[in-house]
Short mmCIF file of C-alpha atoms in Angstrom, two decimals:
data_model
loop_
_atom_site.label_atom_id
_atom_site.label_comp_id
_atom_site.label_asym_id
_atom_site.label_seq_id
_atom_site.Cartn_x
_atom_site.Cartn_y
_atom_site.Cartn_z
CA UNK S 1 75.04 108.54 94.96
CA UNK S 2 76.03 111.24 92.82
CA UNK S 3 79.60 113.20 92.43
CA UNK S 4 79.55 116.76 92.42
CA UNK S 5 81.88 117.17 89.47
CA UNK S 6 82.01 120.94 89.58
CA UNK S 7 83.18 121.06 93.18
CA UNK S 8 85.51 118.59 92.43
CA UNK S 9 87.02 120.58 89.54
CA UNK S 10 87.32 123.53 91.67
CA UNK S 11 88.99 121.66 94.45
CA UNK S 12 91.49 120.24 92.55
CA UNK S 13 92.41 123.58 90.65
CA UNK S 14 92.86 125.24 94.00
CA UNK S 15 94.80 122.24 95.22
CA UNK S 16 97.03 122.53 92.18
CA UNK S 17 97.85 126.35 92.56
CA UNK S 18 98.96 125.81 96.14
CA UNK S 19 101.15 122.57 95.18
CA UNK S 20 102.87 124.50 92.45
CA UNK S 21 103.58 127.61 94.69
CA UNK S 22 104.65 125.37 97.42
CA UNK S 23 107.10 123.45 95.47
CA UNK S 24 108.56 126.36 93.94
CA UNK S 25 109.21 127.67 97.43
CA UNK S 26 111.42 125.68 99.74
CA UNK S 27 111.98 121.84 99.26
CA UNK S 28 115.13 121.66 101.09
CA UNK S 29 113.28 123.20 104.02
CA UNK S 30 110.65 120.28 103.85
CA UNK S 31 113.26 117.73 103.58
CA UNK S 32 114.66 119.04 107.14
CA UNK S 33 111.39 118.70 108.56
CA UNK S 34 111.06 114.97 107.23
CA UNK S 35 114.31 114.32 108.88
CA UNK S 36 113.33 115.60 112.24
CA UNK S 37 110.15 113.53 111.86
CA UNK S 38 112.09 110.28 111.19
CA UNK S 39 114.56 111.05 114.08
CA UNK S 40 111.22 111.71 116.33
CA UNK S 41 109.79 108.56 115.20
CA UNK S 42 112.91 106.84 116.41
CA UNK S 43 112.30 107.80 119.69
CA UNK S 44 110.72 105.76 122.22
CA UNK S 45 106.63 105.83 122.10
CA UNK S 46 106.45 107.29 125.76
CA UNK S 47 108.48 110.22 124.42
CA UNK S 48 106.32 111.21 121.46
CA UNK S 49 102.90 109.88 122.26
CA UNK S 50 101.78 112.70 124.26
CA UNK S 51 99.18 114.80 122.00
CA UNK S 52 100.34 118.04 123.75
CA UNK S 53 103.83 117.45 123.34
CA UNK S 54 103.13 116.66 119.53
CA UNK S 55 101.41 120.19 119.37
CA UNK S 56 103.96 121.93 121.11
CA UNK S 57 106.81 120.58 118.93
CA UNK S 58 104.73 121.12 115.78
CA UNK S 59 104.39 124.76 116.68
CA UNK S 60 107.93 125.39 117.63
CA UNK S 61 109.15 123.99 114.52
CA UNK S 62 106.80 126.49 112.44
CA UNK S 63 108.22 128.99 114.50
CA UNK S 64 111.69 128.23 114.28
CA UNK S 65 111.80 128.10 110.56
CA UNK S 66 110.14 131.18 110.37
CA UNK S 67 106.94 129.50 108.47
CA UNK S 68 104.00 131.80 108.90
CA UNK S 69 100.88 132.60 106.91
CA UNK S 70 101.19 130.87 103.48
CA UNK S 71 104.19 129.05 104.21
CA UNK S 72 102.64 127.38 107.33
CA UNK S 73 99.39 126.58 105.53
CA UNK S 74 101.82 124.90 102.67
CA UNK S 75 104.06 122.87 105.16
CA UNK S 76 101.55 122.47 107.96
CA UNK S 77 100.53 119.60 106.27
CA UNK S 78 103.79 118.24 105.68
CA UNK S 79 104.59 118.91 109.41
CA UNK S 80 101.44 117.12 110.54
CA UNK S 81 102.03 114.37 108.09
CA UNK S 82 105.67 113.86 109.90
CA UNK S 83 103.97 113.75 113.13
CA UNK S 84 101.17 111.53 112.16
CA UNK S 85 103.44 108.64 112.51
CA UNK S 86 102.19 108.62 115.75
CA UNK S 87 98.66 108.56 114.53
CA UNK S 88 99.29 105.78 112.54
CA UNK S 89 99.97 104.03 115.77
CA UNK S 90 96.73 105.17 117.27
CA UNK S 91 94.91 104.05 114.28
CA UNK S 92 96.49 100.30 114.44
CA UNK S 93 95.88 100.45 117.90
CA UNK S 94 92.44 101.38 117.57
CA UNK S 95 91.77 98.70 114.85
CA UNK S 96 93.30 95.96 117.14
CA UNK S 97 91.12 97.00 119.91
CA UNK S 98 87.91 96.63 117.38
CA UNK S 99 89.44 93.23 116.47
CA UNK S 100 89.88 92.19 120.01
CA UNK S 101 86.24 93.08 120.62
CA UNK S 102 85.02 91.33 117.55
CA UNK S 103 86.77 88.04 118.86
CA UNK S 104 85.47 88.41 122.35
CA UNK S 105 81.90 89.03 121.11
CA UNK S 106 81.93 86.05 118.55
CA UNK S 107 83.34 83.73 121.32
CA UNK S 108 80.58 84.87 123.63
CA UNK S 109 77.78 84.24 121.02
CA UNK S 110 79.33 80.85 120.42
CA UNK S 111 79.15 80.02 123.97
CA UNK S 112 75.41 80.51 124.18
CA UNK S 113 72.63 77.71 123.42
CA UNK S 114 73.02 77.05 119.67
CA UNK S 115 69.33 77.92 119.32
CA UNK S 116 69.82 81.57 120.73
CA UNK S 117 73.13 82.11 118.73
CA UNK S 118 72.00 80.65 115.69
CA UNK S 119 74.82 78.06 115.75
CA UNK S 120 72.12 75.48 115.34
CA UNK S 121 72.16 76.36 111.80
CA UNK S 122 75.53 74.75 109.98
CA UNK S 123 76.16 77.53 107.97
CA UNK S 124 76.08 80.05 110.89
CA UNK S 125 78.11 78.03 112.92
CA UNK S 126 80.66 77.57 110.21
CA UNK S 127 80.62 81.28 109.57
CA UNK S 128 81.42 82.08 113.42
CA UNK S 129 84.28 79.84 113.41
CA UNK S 130 85.79 81.14 110.47
CA UNK S 131 85.37 84.89 111.66
CA UNK S 132 87.01 84.30 114.83
CA UNK S 133 90.04 83.17 113.27
CA UNK S 134 89.90 86.13 110.74
CA UNK S 135 89.65 88.37 113.42
CA UNK S 136 92.44 86.97 115.46
CA UNK S 137 94.58 87.22 112.23
CA UNK S 138 93.73 91.15 111.63
CA UNK S 139 94.40 91.58 115.52
CA UNK S 140 97.89 90.20 114.99
CA UNK S 141 98.49 92.01 111.85
CA UNK S 142 97.58 95.48 113.40
CA UNK S 143 99.64 94.94 116.54
CA UNK S 144 102.49 93.96 114.12
CA UNK S 145 101.99 97.40 112.49
CA UNK S 146 102.13 99.07 115.77
CA UNK S 147 105.40 97.44 116.94
CA UNK S 148 107.03 98.05 113.74
CA UNK S 149 106.09 101.68 113.98
CA UNK S 150 107.65 101.74 117.51
CA UNK S 151 103.97 101.44 119.58
CA UNK S 152 102.81 98.81 121.63
CA UNK S 153 100.35 96.13 120.90
CA UNK S 154 96.82 96.67 121.94
CA UNK S 155 95.31 93.59 123.63
CA UNK S 156 92.13 95.20 125.23
CA UNK S 157 88.67 95.44 123.73
CA UNK S 158 87.54 98.90 122.47
CA UNK S 159 86.06 100.30 125.67
CA UNK S 160 83.59 102.86 124.45
CA UNK S 161 82.18 100.14 121.81
CA UNK S 162 81.78 97.56 124.65
CA UNK S 163 80.37 99.82 127.12
CA UNK S 164 77.62 101.75 124.84
CA UNK S 165 76.91 98.86 122.40
CA UNK S 166 78.08 95.57 123.06
CA UNK S 167 77.17 95.48 126.89
CA UNK S 168 73.74 96.77 126.40
CA UNK S 169 73.25 94.34 123.43
CA UNK S 170 74.16 91.40 125.07
CA UNK S 171 71.59 91.89 128.16
CA UNK S 172 68.96 91.69 125.57
CA UNK S 173 70.01 88.67 123.21
CA UNK S 174 66.86 86.62 123.06
CA UNK S 175 67.71 84.60 119.74
CA UNK S 176 69.86 84.70 116.55
CA UNK S 177 68.48 87.79 114.97
CA UNK S 178 69.78 89.67 118.15
CA UNK S 179 73.27 88.10 117.76
CA UNK S 180 73.30 88.92 113.97
CA UNK S 181 72.32 92.38 114.65
CA UNK S 182 75.14 92.85 116.89
CA UNK S 183 77.58 91.25 115.01
CA UNK S 184 76.56 93.29 111.82
CA UNK S 185 77.05 96.64 114.06
CA UNK S 186 80.29 95.52 114.75
CA UNK S 187 81.60 94.29 111.63
CA UNK S 188 79.98 97.68 109.77
CA UNK S 189 81.92 99.66 112.06
CA UNK S 190 85.05 98.08 111.43
CA UNK S 191 84.83 98.32 107.65
CA UNK S 192 83.97 102.40 108.16
CA UNK S 193 86.71 102.64 110.51
CA UNK S 194 89.12 101.00 108.41
CA UNK S 195 88.19 102.94 105.14
CA UNK S 196 88.61 106.03 107.33
CA UNK S 197 91.79 105.12 108.81
CA UNK S 198 93.38 104.01 105.43
CA UNK S 199 92.35 107.31 103.72
CA UNK S 200 94.53 109.22 106.29
CA UNK S 201 97.21 106.90 107.38
CA UNK S 202 101.07 108.00 106.32
CA UNK S 203 102.75 104.59 106.41
CA UNK S 204 102.57 102.57 102.79
CA UNK S 205 102.28 99.40 104.89
CA UNK S 206 99.52 100.40 107.43
CA UNK S 207 97.38 101.81 104.28
CA UNK S 208 97.76 98.44 102.79
CA UNK S 209 96.85 96.67 105.90
CA UNK S 210 93.76 98.66 106.16
CA UNK S 211 92.93 98.20 102.54
CA UNK S 212 93.18 94.41 102.62
CA UNK S 213 91.40 93.85 105.87
CA UNK S 214 88.46 96.19 105.28
CA UNK S 215 86.97 94.28 102.31
CA UNK S 216 87.14 90.94 104.47
CA UNK S 217 85.23 92.84 107.12
CA UNK S 218 82.70 93.84 104.41
CA UNK S 219 82.45 90.14 103.32
CA UNK S 220 81.24 89.61 106.90
CA UNK S 221 78.87 92.42 106.44
CA UNK S 222 77.41 91.02 103.58
CA UNK S 223 76.88 87.47 104.84
CA UNK S 224 75.20 88.80 107.96
CA UNK S 225 72.95 91.07 106.06
CA UNK S 226 71.83 87.99 104.14
CA UNK S 227 71.23 85.73 107.36
CA UNK S 228 69.46 88.80 108.93
CA UNK S 229 67.04 88.86 105.80
CA UNK S 230 66.42 85.27 105.62
CA UNK S 231 65.76 85.23 109.64
CA UNK S 232 63.37 88.19 109.35
CA UNK S 233 61.60 86.42 106.51
CA UNK S 234 61.12 83.32 108.83
CA UNK S 235 63.41 81.42 106.29
CA UNK S 236 66.27 80.06 108.26
CA UNK S 237 66.28 76.66 106.42
CA UNK S 238 67.69 78.62 103.35
CA UNK S 239 70.58 80.03 105.37
CA UNK S 240 73.33 77.54 103.69
CA UNK S 241 76.26 77.26 101.54
CA UNK S 242 75.67 76.96 98.77
CA UNK S 243 72.71 79.38 99.02
CA UNK S 244 69.87 77.98 97.03
CA UNK S 245 69.26 81.24 95.24
CA UNK S 246 66.43 79.85 93.43
CA UNK S 247 64.30 79.82 96.42
CA UNK S 248 65.18 83.21 97.65
CA UNK S 249 62.74 86.00 96.97
CA UNK S 250 63.82 88.72 94.31
CA UNK S 251 64.73 91.45 96.63
CA UNK S 252 67.12 89.32 98.52
CA UNK S 253 69.42 89.81 95.68
CA UNK S 254 70.52 93.11 96.46
CA UNK S 255 70.36 93.29 100.46
CA UNK S 256 73.97 92.62 101.03
CA UNK S 257 75.06 95.72 99.60
CA UNK S 258 72.98 98.66 100.29
CA UNK S 259 75.57 101.28 99.09
CA UNK S 260 77.85 101.80 95.97
CA UNK S 261 80.51 103.61 98.26
CA UNK S 262 80.99 102.28 101.67
CA UNK S 263 80.28 105.05 104.02
CA UNK S 264 82.80 106.29 106.92
CA UNK S 265 80.25 108.42 108.94
CA UNK S 266 80.27 105.87 111.41
CA UNK S 267 83.92 105.32 111.60
CA UNK S 268 85.38 105.17 114.87
CA UNK S 269 87.83 107.90 116.26
CA UNK S 270 91.49 107.36 115.63
CA UNK S 271 92.38 107.68 119.34
CA UNK S 272 89.75 105.71 120.81
CA UNK S 273 91.90 102.60 121.13
CA UNK S 274 95.21 104.08 121.53
CA UNK S 275 97.56 102.54 124.13
CA UNK S 276 98.22 104.46 127.12
CA UNK S 277 100.23 104.61 130.08
CA UNK D 1 80.11 111.19 98.03
CA UNK D 2 82.98 113.45 96.27
CA UNK D 3 85.47 111.35 94.55
CA UNK D 4 88.30 113.41 94.10
CA UNK D 5 91.94 113.96 94.76
CA UNK D 6 94.00 111.54 92.82
CA UNK D 7 95.34 113.75 90.45
CA UNK D 8 98.50 115.20 90.04
CA UNK D 9 97.21 118.24 91.78
CA UNK D 10 96.93 115.98 94.89
CA UNK D 11 100.51 114.47 94.59
CA UNK D 12 102.81 115.82 97.60
CA UNK D 13 106.36 115.64 97.92
CA UNK D 14 108.05 112.20 97.80
CA UNK D 15 110.79 111.12 100.31
CA UNK D 16 113.73 113.34 100.80
CA UNK D 17 116.36 110.76 100.20
CA UNK D 18 115.04 108.46 102.90
CA UNK D 19 112.92 106.14 100.73
CA UNK D 20 114.26 102.88 101.25
CA UNK D 21 112.06 101.62 98.42
CA UNK D 22 110.49 98.97 100.68
CA UNK D 23 106.85 98.47 101.18
CA UNK D 24 107.06 100.29 104.65
CA UNK D 25 107.58 103.97 105.58
CA UNK D 26 105.72 106.95 103.97
CA UNK D 27 103.34 106.33 101.06
CA UNK D 28 105.20 107.13 97.74
CA UNK D 29 103.47 109.48 95.50
CA UNK D 30 102.99 108.54 91.97
CA UNK D 31 103.84 110.86 89.30
CA UNK D 32 100.81 112.98 88.12
CA UNK D 33 100.62 111.04 84.99
CA UNK D 34 100.73 107.88 86.84
CA UNK D 35 98.26 108.95 89.41
CA UNK D 36 95.76 109.56 86.39
CA UNK D 37 96.52 106.38 84.61
CA UNK D 38 95.75 104.49 87.85
CA UNK D 39 92.23 106.21 87.64
CA UNK D 40 91.97 105.48 83.97
CA UNK D 41 92.92 101.78 85.19
CA UNK D 42 90.14 101.73 87.65
CA UNK D 43 87.52 103.22 85.40
CA UNK D 44 88.41 100.82 82.84
CA UNK D 45 87.78 97.89 85.20
CA UNK D 46 84.53 99.25 86.25
CA UNK D 47 83.15 99.48 82.78
CA UNK D 48 84.35 96.20 81.74
CA UNK D 49 82.42 94.77 85.05
CA UNK D 50 79.39 97.02 83.87
CA UNK D 51 79.52 95.41 80.50
CA UNK D 52 79.96 91.78 81.81
CA UNK D 53 76.74 91.91 83.95
CA UNK D 54 75.03 93.84 81.13
CA UNK D 55 75.88 90.68 78.86
CA UNK D 56 74.73 88.16 81.52
CA UNK D 57 71.37 90.12 81.83
CA UNK D 58 70.87 89.92 78.01
CA UNK D 59 71.71 86.46 78.05
CA UNK D 60 69.11 85.75 80.96
CA UNK D 61 66.79 87.57 78.64
CA UNK D 62 67.33 85.52 75.74
CA UNK D 63 66.83 82.24 77.59
CA UNK D 64 70.34 81.24 77.05
CA UNK D 65 71.10 80.63 80.88
CA UNK D 66 67.90 78.58 81.37
CA UNK D 67 65.72 79.73 84.37
CA UNK D 68 67.17 82.73 86.04
CA UNK D 69 65.91 83.16 89.74
CA UNK D 70 64.74 86.59 90.34
CA UNK D 71 67.27 86.86 93.15
CA UNK D 72 70.02 86.39 90.86
CA UNK D 73 68.55 89.20 88.42
CA UNK D 74 68.40 91.58 91.12
CA UNK D 75 71.75 90.97 92.11
CA UNK D 76 73.20 91.40 88.55
CA UNK D 77 70.94 94.41 88.21
CA UNK D 78 72.26 95.82 91.65
CA UNK D 79 75.83 95.05 90.98
CA UNK D 80 75.93 96.38 87.46
CA UNK D 81 74.59 99.74 88.58
CA UNK D 82 76.83 99.94 91.50
CA UNK D 83 80.00 99.38 89.18
CA UNK D 84 78.63 102.10 87.03
CA UNK D 85 78.70 104.33 90.06
CA UNK D 86 82.21 103.54 90.34
CA UNK D 87 83.17 104.19 86.83
CA UNK D 88 81.35 107.34 87.18
CA UNK D 89 83.29 108.41 90.19
CA UNK D 90 86.62 107.52 88.69
CA UNK D 91 85.80 109.29 85.39
CA UNK D 92 84.76 112.32 87.20
CA UNK D 93 88.20 112.69 88.34
CA UNK D 94 89.40 112.07 84.98
CA UNK D 95 87.39 114.79 83.48
CA UNK D 96 87.98 117.29 86.14
CA UNK D 97 91.66 117.03 85.19
CA UNK D 98 90.82 117.75 81.70
CA UNK D 99 91.17 114.05 80.32
CA UNK D 100 88.40 112.18 78.58
CA UNK D 101 86.38 109.80 80.52
CA UNK D 102 87.52 106.22 80.22
CA UNK D 103 84.71 104.22 78.48
CA UNK D 104 86.72 101.29 77.21
CA UNK D 105 86.63 98.22 79.07
CA UNK D 106 89.98 97.02 80.57
CA UNK D 107 91.60 95.59 77.27
CA UNK D 108 93.28 92.70 78.74
CA UNK D 109 90.53 91.53 80.69
CA UNK D 110 87.72 92.23 78.11
CA UNK D 111 89.63 89.73 75.94
CA UNK D 112 89.12 87.23 78.96
CA UNK D 113 85.61 88.06 79.19
CA UNK D 114 84.65 87.91 75.63
CA UNK D 115 86.06 84.63 75.22
CA UNK D 116 83.88 83.22 78.05
CA UNK D 117 80.75 85.27 77.31
CA UNK D 118 79.57 83.32 74.51
CA UNK D 119 80.21 80.00 76.38
CA UNK D 120 77.74 81.19 79.38
CA UNK D 121 74.96 78.61 79.74
CA UNK D 122 73.88 78.74 83.55
CA UNK D 123 73.92 81.30 86.27
CA UNK D 124 76.70 79.27 87.99
CA UNK D 125 78.85 80.08 84.67
CA UNK D 126 77.69 83.71 85.38
CA UNK D 127 78.83 83.71 88.78
CA UNK D 128 82.20 82.16 88.29
CA UNK D 129 83.10 84.79 85.60
CA UNK D 130 81.61 87.60 87.78
CA UNK D 131 83.73 86.24 90.95
CA UNK D 132 86.96 86.61 88.71
CA UNK D 133 86.32 89.94 87.59
CA UNK D 134 85.23 91.02 91.31
CA UNK D 135 88.59 89.68 92.64
CA UNK D 136 90.34 91.58 90.03
CA UNK D 137 88.82 94.56 90.98
CA UNK D 138 89.10 94.42 94.78
CA UNK D 139 92.71 93.29 94.58
CA UNK D 140 93.72 96.12 92.20
CA UNK D 141 92.18 98.61 94.94
CA UNK D 142 94.15 97.02 97.66
CA UNK D 143 97.32 97.53 95.31
CA UNK D 144 96.72 100.99 94.39
CA UNK D 145 95.49 102.33 97.74
CA UNK D 146 98.92 102.85 99.12
CA UNK D 147 100.27 104.63 96.15
CA UNK D 148 97.60 107.55 96.35
CA UNK D 149 98.56 110.12 98.82
CA UNK D 150 95.47 112.30 98.27
CA UNK D 151 92.91 111.27 101.04
CA UNK D 152 89.93 112.04 99.27
CA UNK D 153 91.32 110.10 96.23
CA UNK D 154 92.52 107.11 98.37
CA UNK D 155 89.20 106.87 100.09
CA UNK D 156 87.72 106.50 96.93
CA UNK D 157 89.69 103.33 96.13
CA UNK D 158 89.22 102.28 99.80
CA UNK D 159 85.38 102.82 99.73
CA UNK D 160 84.87 100.88 96.68
CA UNK D 161 87.01 97.83 97.35
CA UNK D 162 84.71 96.63 100.34
CA UNK D 163 81.76 96.95 97.93
CA UNK D 164 83.27 94.50 95.51
CA UNK D 165 84.15 92.36 98.37
CA UNK D 166 80.35 92.16 99.21
CA UNK D 167 79.75 90.97 95.64
CA UNK D 168 82.64 88.38 96.25
CA UNK D 169 80.83 87.21 99.24
CA UNK D 170 77.52 86.47 97.77
CA UNK D 171 79.08 84.98 94.70
CA UNK D 172 81.01 82.64 96.89
CA UNK D 173 77.77 81.70 98.73
CA UNK D 174 76.24 81.02 95.46
CA UNK D 175 79.16 78.78 94.49
CA UNK D 176 79.26 76.99 97.44
CA UNK D 177 82.64 78.26 98.77
CA UNK D 178 82.68 78.52 102.70
CA UNK D 179 84.25 81.70 104.25
CA UNK D 180 87.27 79.61 105.59
CA UNK D 181 87.96 78.08 102.15
CA UNK D 182 88.25 81.22 100.12
CA UNK D 183 91.52 81.92 98.60
CA UNK D 184 91.81 85.39 100.30
CA UNK D 185 92.21 83.86 103.75
CA UNK D 186 91.39 86.80 105.91
CA UNK D 187 93.22 89.20 103.79
CA UNK D 188 92.74 90.72 100.44
CA UNK D 189 95.96 89.99 98.36
CA UNK D 190 97.44 91.51 95.16
CA UNK D 191 97.92 88.61 93.09
CA UNK D 192 95.21 89.33 90.81
CA UNK D 193 95.53 92.91 90.54
CA UNK D 194 95.40 94.70 87.47
CA UNK D 195 98.53 96.53 86.20
CA UNK D 196 98.84 99.63 83.88
CA UNK D 197 100.04 97.30 81.26
CA UNK D 198 96.59 95.87 81.14
CA UNK D 199 95.49 99.01 79.57
CA UNK D 200 97.32 97.81 76.35
CA UNK D 201 95.81 94.74 76.24
#
C-alpha cells in the first residue's frame, strides 16, 4: 500500500488556507451555531431524529446568518458537525445492531452439532464462548453511548445484514468451515464499520468507544483467519491455544493480517441500524 | 490509502466556552504543534517496532534463538513490513507539513527494548517482547484517536490499531493466552499508551 505524498501535501495546503481565512472571519458566529446545536441536542430524540427536519434546520440557519458562498462552505462543515450529534446516535445504534447480530449468530452456531459448528475443537469452543461475551459487552457499550447522547438503545439485529448475508449463509452451513466463513464476514464488517464510524463521529467518548472496540473485533478476525486456514489445509488438530507454531506451514505466519491498514470499503451505512419509530 | 489530515491545517475550532473538560462532548482539537507531535510519537513507535522485529530476525539468522519455525519467520517478516508501512504513513504527514520524517525509535521504549534484545534466546522471548510493543502501539492509537478531529488523520490511527491488534491476537495464541484471559477484556484500554513525554526518553 502506498501513500500519495504529493496529493496529501496539496490537500493540506488547501485545507490550511481555508482554515486561516475562516478563522479570521467570524468566530463569534460559529459559537452561536454551537450553542444552537447544544440546545438542539438537549431536545428529545423524536424532535431531532428526522433527517428532513435536520436538513431544513441546517439550511434555515445558513440563510438566517447570511452565510452564502465561501461562508457557507467554511461553516457548512461546522453546522454539519453540530447536527452530527444525531449522526453519532445513528452510528452507535448501527454498531449495536451489528453486535446484536453477532451474538445471535454465535449463539446459533453454538446450538449446532459440535461437529458441524466446530465446537468439537476445544479452542474453537472456547473462542465462541469468549466472543459471545465480548460482543454482548460491546452491544451494551454502544447502547449506553446512545442513551447518553439522548438516543435510544438498539436491541434488534442489523436487518440488512441479517437478510442478505446471515440468513442465506445459515441455510448452507454444512460444517465448521462454513460457520467460520460467516463469522469472519461479520467480524470483518464490524471492524471496517467501526473504523469508518470512528473517523467521522464527533463525540469524544463515542470516538474512543469505536477506537477501543474495533481492535477487539480485529483480534477475532485474526483468530478466525488462522482457524479458516488450518481447516482448509485439513489440519484441525493444529487449532489450539497455545498454537504449535513449529507445526504450521510457513505461509501460515502471515494469513491473519492481509492488510497494513484496515480497509473501510465494506463499512455498513451509518443509518442502517438507527432506531426509528 | 491516503494518510493525511492530522496537521494543524486540519484542526478545527475547539469548544466555544462549553467544553466541560470531560471525556464526553465534542472532540477537542489539539493545537497544530500538538497534533504533529502526536504524529511524531506514532512514527517513533512504529520505527521501534520495525527495529525490534528486525533485531529478532537477525538473532534468528545468527542461531541465537535456536530453531525458528518458518511460520514464525513469516510472521516477523510480515509484521515488520506492516509496521514500516505505518511509519511511512505517519512520516508522510510530517514531511507534507514541512517537518522532517521521524526515523528515531521512541526513546523511552527503545531503552526498554535494547535492554531485552541481548537476552532473547527463544521465539517465546521474542513473542513476549513483541506483545508488549504491539499493546503499547494499539493503546496509543486508542488514546490519540479522539484527539484528532480531521477525519482522514483520525482514520489513519483507527485503521492501524486493528492491524496491531491482529498481531496481538497471534502473539497471544503463540504464548498460550486464551481470548477470555487477555488483559484487554473486550475493550482496548489506554494504560499502556505512550505519552508525548516518551519522546524525551
